[in-house]
XYZ file of C-alpha atoms in Angstrom:
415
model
C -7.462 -8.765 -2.372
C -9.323 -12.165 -2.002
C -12.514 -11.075 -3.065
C -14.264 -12.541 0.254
C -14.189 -10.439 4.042
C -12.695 -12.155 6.733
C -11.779 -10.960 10.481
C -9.872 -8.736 11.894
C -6.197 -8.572 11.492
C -6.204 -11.287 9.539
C -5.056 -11.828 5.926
C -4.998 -14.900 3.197
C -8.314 -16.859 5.208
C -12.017 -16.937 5.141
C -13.634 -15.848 8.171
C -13.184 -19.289 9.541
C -9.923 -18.079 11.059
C -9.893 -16.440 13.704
C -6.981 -13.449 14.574
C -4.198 -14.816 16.848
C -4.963 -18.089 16.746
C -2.663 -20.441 14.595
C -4.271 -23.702 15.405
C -7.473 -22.176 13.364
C -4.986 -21.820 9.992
C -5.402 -24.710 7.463
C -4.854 -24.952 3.659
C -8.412 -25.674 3.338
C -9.476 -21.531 4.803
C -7.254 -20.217 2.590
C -8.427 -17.409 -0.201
C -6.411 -17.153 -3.321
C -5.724 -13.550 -3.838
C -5.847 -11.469 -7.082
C -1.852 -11.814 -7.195
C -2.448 -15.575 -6.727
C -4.677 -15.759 -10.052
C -2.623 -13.720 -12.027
C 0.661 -16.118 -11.237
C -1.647 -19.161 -11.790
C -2.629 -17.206 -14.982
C 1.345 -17.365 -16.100
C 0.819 -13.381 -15.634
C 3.249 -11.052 -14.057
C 3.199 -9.883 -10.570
C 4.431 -7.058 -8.733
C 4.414 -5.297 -5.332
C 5.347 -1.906 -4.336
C 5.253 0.199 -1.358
C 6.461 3.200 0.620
C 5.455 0.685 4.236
C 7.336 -2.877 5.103
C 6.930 -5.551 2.161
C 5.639 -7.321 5.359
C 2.990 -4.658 6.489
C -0.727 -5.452 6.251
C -1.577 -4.160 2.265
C 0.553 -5.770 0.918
C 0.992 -8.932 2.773
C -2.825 -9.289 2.101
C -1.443 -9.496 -1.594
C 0.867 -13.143 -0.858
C 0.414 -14.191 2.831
C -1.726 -16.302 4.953
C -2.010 -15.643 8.635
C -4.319 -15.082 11.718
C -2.466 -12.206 12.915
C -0.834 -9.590 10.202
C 1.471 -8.300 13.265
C 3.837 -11.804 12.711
C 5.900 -9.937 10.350
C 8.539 -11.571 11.696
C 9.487 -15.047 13.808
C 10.596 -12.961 16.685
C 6.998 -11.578 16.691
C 5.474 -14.819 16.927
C 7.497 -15.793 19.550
C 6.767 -12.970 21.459
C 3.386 -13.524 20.780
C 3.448 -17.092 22.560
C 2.470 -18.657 19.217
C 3.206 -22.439 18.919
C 2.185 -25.057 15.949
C 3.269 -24.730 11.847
C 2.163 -21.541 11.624
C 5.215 -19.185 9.561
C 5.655 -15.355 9.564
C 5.317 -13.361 6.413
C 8.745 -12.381 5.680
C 9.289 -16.067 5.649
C 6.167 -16.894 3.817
C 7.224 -13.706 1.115
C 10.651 -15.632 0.294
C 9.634 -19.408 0.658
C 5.838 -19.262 -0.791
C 6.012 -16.291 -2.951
C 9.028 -16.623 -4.895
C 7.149 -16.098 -8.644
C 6.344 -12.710 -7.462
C 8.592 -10.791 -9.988
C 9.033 -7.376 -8.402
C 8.747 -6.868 -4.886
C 10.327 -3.215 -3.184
C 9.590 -1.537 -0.347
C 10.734 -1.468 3.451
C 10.928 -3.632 6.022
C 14.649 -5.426 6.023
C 14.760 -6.446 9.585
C 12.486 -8.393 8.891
C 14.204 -10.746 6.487
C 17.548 -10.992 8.285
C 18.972 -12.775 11.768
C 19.345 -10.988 14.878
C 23.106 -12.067 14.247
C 23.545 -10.162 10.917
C 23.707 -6.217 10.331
C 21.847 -4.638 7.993
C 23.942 -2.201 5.780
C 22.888 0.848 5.653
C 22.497 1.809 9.971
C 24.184 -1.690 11.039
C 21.573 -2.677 13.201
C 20.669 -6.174 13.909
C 17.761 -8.429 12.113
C 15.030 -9.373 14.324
C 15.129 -12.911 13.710
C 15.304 -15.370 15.849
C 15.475 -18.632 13.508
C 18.759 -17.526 11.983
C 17.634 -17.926 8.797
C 18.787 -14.913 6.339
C 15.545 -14.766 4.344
C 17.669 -12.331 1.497
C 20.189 -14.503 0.556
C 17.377 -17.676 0.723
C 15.530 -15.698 -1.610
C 18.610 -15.071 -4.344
C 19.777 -19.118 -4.085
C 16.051 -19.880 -4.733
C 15.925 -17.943 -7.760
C 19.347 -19.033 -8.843
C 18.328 -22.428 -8.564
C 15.723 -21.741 -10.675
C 18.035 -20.258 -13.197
C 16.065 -16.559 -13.436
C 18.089 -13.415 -13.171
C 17.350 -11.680 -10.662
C 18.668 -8.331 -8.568
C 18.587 -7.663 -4.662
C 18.804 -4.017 -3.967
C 18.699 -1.740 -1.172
C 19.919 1.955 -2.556
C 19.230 4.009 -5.266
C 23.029 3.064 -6.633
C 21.556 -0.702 -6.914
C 18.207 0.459 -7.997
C 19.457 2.515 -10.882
C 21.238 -0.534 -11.612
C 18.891 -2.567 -12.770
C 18.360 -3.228 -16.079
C 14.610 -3.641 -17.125
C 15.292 -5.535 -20.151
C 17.081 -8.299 -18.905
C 16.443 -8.638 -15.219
C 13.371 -10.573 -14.654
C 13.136 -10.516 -10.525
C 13.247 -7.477 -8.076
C 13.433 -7.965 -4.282
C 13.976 -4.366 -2.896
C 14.503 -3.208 0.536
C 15.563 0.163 1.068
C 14.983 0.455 4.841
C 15.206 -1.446 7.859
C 11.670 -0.404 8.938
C 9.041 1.995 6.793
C 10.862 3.856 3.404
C 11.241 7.583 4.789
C 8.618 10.387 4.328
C 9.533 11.871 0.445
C 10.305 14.954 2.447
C 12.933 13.314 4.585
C 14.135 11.087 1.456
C 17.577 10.783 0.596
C 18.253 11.331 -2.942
C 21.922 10.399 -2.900
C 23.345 7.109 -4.446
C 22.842 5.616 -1.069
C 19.776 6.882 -0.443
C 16.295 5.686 -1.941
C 13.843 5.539 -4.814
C 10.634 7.365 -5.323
C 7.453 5.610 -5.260
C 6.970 6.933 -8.642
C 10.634 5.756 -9.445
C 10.083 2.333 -7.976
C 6.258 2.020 -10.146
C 8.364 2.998 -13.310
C 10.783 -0.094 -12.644
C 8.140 -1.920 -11.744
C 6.276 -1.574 -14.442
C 9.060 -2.260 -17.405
C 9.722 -5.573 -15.957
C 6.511 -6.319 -15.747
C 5.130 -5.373 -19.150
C 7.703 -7.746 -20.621
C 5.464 -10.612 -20.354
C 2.914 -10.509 -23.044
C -0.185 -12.394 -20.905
C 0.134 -9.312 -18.475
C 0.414 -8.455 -15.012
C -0.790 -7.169 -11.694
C 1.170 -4.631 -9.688
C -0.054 -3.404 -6.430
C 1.226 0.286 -5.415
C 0.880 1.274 -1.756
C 1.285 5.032 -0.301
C 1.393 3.711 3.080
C 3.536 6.122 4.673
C 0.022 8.446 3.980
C -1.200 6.906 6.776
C 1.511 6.937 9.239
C 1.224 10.798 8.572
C -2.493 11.103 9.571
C -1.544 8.970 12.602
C 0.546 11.324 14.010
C -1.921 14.105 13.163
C 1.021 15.930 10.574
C -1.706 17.823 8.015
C 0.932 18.880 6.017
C 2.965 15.516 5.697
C 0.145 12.972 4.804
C -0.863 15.772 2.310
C 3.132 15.669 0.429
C 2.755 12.005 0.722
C -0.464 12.221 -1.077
C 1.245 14.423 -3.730
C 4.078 11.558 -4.139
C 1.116 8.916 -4.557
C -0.212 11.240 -7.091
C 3.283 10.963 -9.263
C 2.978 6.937 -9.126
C -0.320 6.935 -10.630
C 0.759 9.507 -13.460
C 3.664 7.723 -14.207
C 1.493 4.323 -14.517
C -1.085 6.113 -16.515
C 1.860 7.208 -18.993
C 3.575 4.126 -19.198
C 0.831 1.753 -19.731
C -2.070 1.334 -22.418
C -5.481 2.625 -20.918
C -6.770 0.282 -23.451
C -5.575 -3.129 -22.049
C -4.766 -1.603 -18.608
C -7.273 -1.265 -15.723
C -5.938 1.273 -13.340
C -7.706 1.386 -9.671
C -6.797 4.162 -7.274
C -8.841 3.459 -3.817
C -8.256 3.492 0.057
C -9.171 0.852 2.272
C -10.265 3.039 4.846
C -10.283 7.274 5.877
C -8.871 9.100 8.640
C -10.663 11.484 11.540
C -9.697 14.323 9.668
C -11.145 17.242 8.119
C -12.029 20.728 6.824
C -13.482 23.743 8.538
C -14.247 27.332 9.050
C -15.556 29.732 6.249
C -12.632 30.887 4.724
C -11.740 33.203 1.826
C -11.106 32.245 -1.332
C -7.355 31.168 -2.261
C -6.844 31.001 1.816
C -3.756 28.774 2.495
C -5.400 24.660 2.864
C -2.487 24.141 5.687
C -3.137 28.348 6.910
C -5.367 29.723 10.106
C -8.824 30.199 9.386
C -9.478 33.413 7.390
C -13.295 33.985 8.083
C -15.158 36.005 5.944
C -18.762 35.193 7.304
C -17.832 33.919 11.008
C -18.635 34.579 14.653
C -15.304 34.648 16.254
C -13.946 31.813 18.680
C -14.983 31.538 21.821
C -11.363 31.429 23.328
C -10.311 34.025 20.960
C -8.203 31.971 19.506
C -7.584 31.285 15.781
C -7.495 27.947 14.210
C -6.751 25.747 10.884
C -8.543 24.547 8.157
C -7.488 21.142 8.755
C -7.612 19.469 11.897
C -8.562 15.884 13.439
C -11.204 14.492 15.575
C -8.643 12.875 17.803
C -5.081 12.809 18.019
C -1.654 13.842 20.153
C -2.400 17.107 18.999
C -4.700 18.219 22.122
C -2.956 20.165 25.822
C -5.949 18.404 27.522
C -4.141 20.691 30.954
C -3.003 23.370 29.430
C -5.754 24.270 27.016
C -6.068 24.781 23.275
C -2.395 26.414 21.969
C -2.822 29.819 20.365
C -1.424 29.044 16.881
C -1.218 33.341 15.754
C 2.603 32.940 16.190
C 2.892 29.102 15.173
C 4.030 27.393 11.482
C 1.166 25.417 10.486
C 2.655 24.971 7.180
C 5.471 23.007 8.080
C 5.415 19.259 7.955
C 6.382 18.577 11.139
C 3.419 20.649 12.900
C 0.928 18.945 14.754
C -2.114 19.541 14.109
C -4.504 19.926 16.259
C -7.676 17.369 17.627
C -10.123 17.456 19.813
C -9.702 13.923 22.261
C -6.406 13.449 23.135
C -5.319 9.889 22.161
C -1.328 8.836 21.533
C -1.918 8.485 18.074
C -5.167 9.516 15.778
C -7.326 6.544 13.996
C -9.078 5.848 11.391
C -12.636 6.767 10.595
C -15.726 5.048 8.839
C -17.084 6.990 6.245
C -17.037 5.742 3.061
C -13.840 6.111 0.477
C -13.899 6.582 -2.994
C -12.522 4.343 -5.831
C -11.574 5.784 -9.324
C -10.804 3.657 -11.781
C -9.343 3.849 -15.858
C -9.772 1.842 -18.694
C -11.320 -1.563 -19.637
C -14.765 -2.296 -17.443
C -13.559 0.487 -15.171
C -17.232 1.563 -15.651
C -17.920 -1.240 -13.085
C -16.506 1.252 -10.677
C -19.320 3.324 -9.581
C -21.410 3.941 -6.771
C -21.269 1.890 -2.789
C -19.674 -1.026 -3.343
C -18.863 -3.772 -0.651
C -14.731 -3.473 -0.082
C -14.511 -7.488 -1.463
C -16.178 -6.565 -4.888
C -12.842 -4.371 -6.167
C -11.132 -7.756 -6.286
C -13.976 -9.351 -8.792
C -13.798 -6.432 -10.505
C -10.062 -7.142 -11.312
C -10.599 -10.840 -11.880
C -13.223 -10.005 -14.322
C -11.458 -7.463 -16.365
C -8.958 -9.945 -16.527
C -10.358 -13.310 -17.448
C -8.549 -14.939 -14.080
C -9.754 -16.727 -10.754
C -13.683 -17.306 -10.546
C -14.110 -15.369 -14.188
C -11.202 -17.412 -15.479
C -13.602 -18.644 -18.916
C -15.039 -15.207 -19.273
C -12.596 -14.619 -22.118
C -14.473 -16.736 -24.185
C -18.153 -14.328 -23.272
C -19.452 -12.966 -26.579
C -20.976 -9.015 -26.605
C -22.965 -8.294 -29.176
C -22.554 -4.523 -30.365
C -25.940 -2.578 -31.646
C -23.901 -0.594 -34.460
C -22.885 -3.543 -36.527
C -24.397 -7.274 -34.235
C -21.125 -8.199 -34.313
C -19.520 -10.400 -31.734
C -16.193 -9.493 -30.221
C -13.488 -11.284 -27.930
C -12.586 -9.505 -24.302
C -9.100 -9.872 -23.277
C -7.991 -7.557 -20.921
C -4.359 -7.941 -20.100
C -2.941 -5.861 -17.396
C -4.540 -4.985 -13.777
C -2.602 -1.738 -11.711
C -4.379 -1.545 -7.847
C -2.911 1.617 -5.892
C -3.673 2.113 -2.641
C -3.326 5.063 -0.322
C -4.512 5.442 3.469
C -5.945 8.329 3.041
C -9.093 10.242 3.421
C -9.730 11.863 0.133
C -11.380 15.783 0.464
C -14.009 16.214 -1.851
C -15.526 20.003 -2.394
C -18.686 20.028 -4.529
């Protein structure tokens, strides 16, 4: 997001910070974001995300901290932390208050551990007793901006596009629900297709343009507990955001980035026939059988809960690999499975997106953006001159509106 790599589990600082320590944090380490030039820009900004607003993509968007676990004071405290250091609910509400739309999970995070939240009535985590929601709606009324807290789809629906000009969104105490699990009712949730369409009609209301950041992060969670089937209908979800942007914006003033910030341990195998089931057993047409005698999936992960490492490997002939709540299965037996280091790809639509290409370095998406858009360290680029061979005329680049989704997930490529 900052166009610059920094250290581990830490987000908003150069590498001069180091993770878990506060007394390392200064104003002076800290990197201004792509969000951050867009706002200094007078641009829109937006955030959106199936995770916690305070989970690490998109606090890497707003926050500054050594440690992107302090989602919340409690966790700091718990953490032995001491000095000025602030958690990133907190810092979302109190430093971040321009950001326009903001939805996603994560509630408990924003209120005290003497307040229920309304949909389970369970108690905030907070330990400050400071009720981050309603801080957020006074400082916007003080500011004389209309504005909207929701936290169903009754609210959501509510809001008006056209007249509402700030969006803070929590629709779950914790992580939004798998799209499988999602409840549809009034008092249930949005899509993250549904939540990129709001997104983007506030946003495209201000006429400099804006920067939204779309996260499938419930992708990952998926992967992590080694459900095939799951990540891959989360994936499909993620896949109606991005159409939904594509239709509702102009690919010629809109760069569109789709990219992961890392893969998962998990993969394809076996020689099957063609049109054999992706989430099916193994339907060999050219194989030596298994040496257990045994069938197996397609799809399965290099570690993971799914191993028996006493029992042995399960025989699946009789088992629903389909279903989304089947584990898959791995081959070292950890509690949950974790990422991987391949490379990812990056696509990328409309103006310079042929600057997407190739290996890149993770920190050279973000000068991408700031490019297209004439903000941050290419702020005067606006004013570059191209010369075109048809007719040596000069024209003016202005690119207006920047769209980064992100998924954790490892995309399979067949060539």
């Amino acid at each position: 997001m900052g166009g610059v790599k920094t250290n581990v589990k830490v987000l908003g600082y150069t590498e001069d910070v180091k993770t878990d320590n506060c007394s390392t944090e200064s104003i002076t380490k800290r990197v201004y974001t792509i969000l951050d030039h867009f706002q200094n820009a007078g641009r829109g900004t937006g955030i959106v995300t199936t995770a916690r607003l305070t989970h690490a993509t998109p606090a890497a968007a707003y926050a500054h901290t050594s440690q992107r676990n302090w989602e919340n004071d409690k966790d700091m405290i718990k953490a032995g932390v001491t000095g000025d250091c602030t958690d990133i609910a907190y810092q979302l509400v109190n430093d971040n208050y321009d950001i326009q739309v903001a939805m996603g999970g994560g509630r408990r995070n924003f209120l005290p551990n003497t307040t229920f939240e309304p949909e389970y009535g369970r108690l905030g985590k907070r330990q400050d007793g400071i009720d981050l929601i309603e801080r957020w709606k006074e400082m916007q009324s003080a500011r004389n901006r209309s504005h909207q807290y929701v936290w169903n789809n009754q609210q959501f629906d509510s809001i008006n596009p056209k007249t509402t000009d700030y969006v803070l969104g929590l629709f779950e105490n914790s992580h939004m629900q798998y799209e499988v699990d999602r409840n549809r009712s009034l008092n249930g949730e949005p899509s993250i297709s549904e939540m990129t369409g709001k997104a983007i009609n506030i946003l495209k209301r201000n006429t400099n343009g804006f920067f939204l950041m779309v996260e499938g992060g419930r992708i990952d969670h998926a992967h992590h507990d080694t459900k095939g089937a799951l990540a891959l209908e989360e994936t499909l979800a993620f896949e109606e955001a991005i159409l939904t942007a594509l239709e509702m914006t102009d690919k010629r003033e809109t760069l569109i980035i789709v990219t992961a910030d890392h893969s998962h341990v998990f993969t394809i195998g076996g020689y099957n026939n063609r049109g054999n089931d992706i989430l099916g057993l193994v339907d060999p047409f050219d194989a030596e059988p298994t040496l257990d005698g045994m069938p197996y999936t397609t799809l399965s992960y290099g570690n993971g809960p799914g191993t028996n490492f006493t029992a042995g490997r399960q025989n699946l002939s009789d088992i629903d690999t389909k279903s989304f709540d089947y584990v898959q299965q791995s081959a070292v037996p950890l509690k949950y499975e974790t990422h991987s280091g391949e490379d990812v790809p990056i696509f990328a639509s409309g103006p310079v997106s042929y600057l997407i290409h190739g290996v890149q370095e993770q920190h050279y998406v973000a000068h991408v953006m700031q490019y297209a858009a004439c903000v941050g360290d290419y702020a005067n680029d606006c004013d570059r001159q191209i010369e075109t061979v048809q007719t040596c005329a000069a024209f003016h680049i202005s690119y207006k509106n920047s769209i980064l989704f992100i998924s954790f997930l490892i995309f399979l490529v067949v060539s």
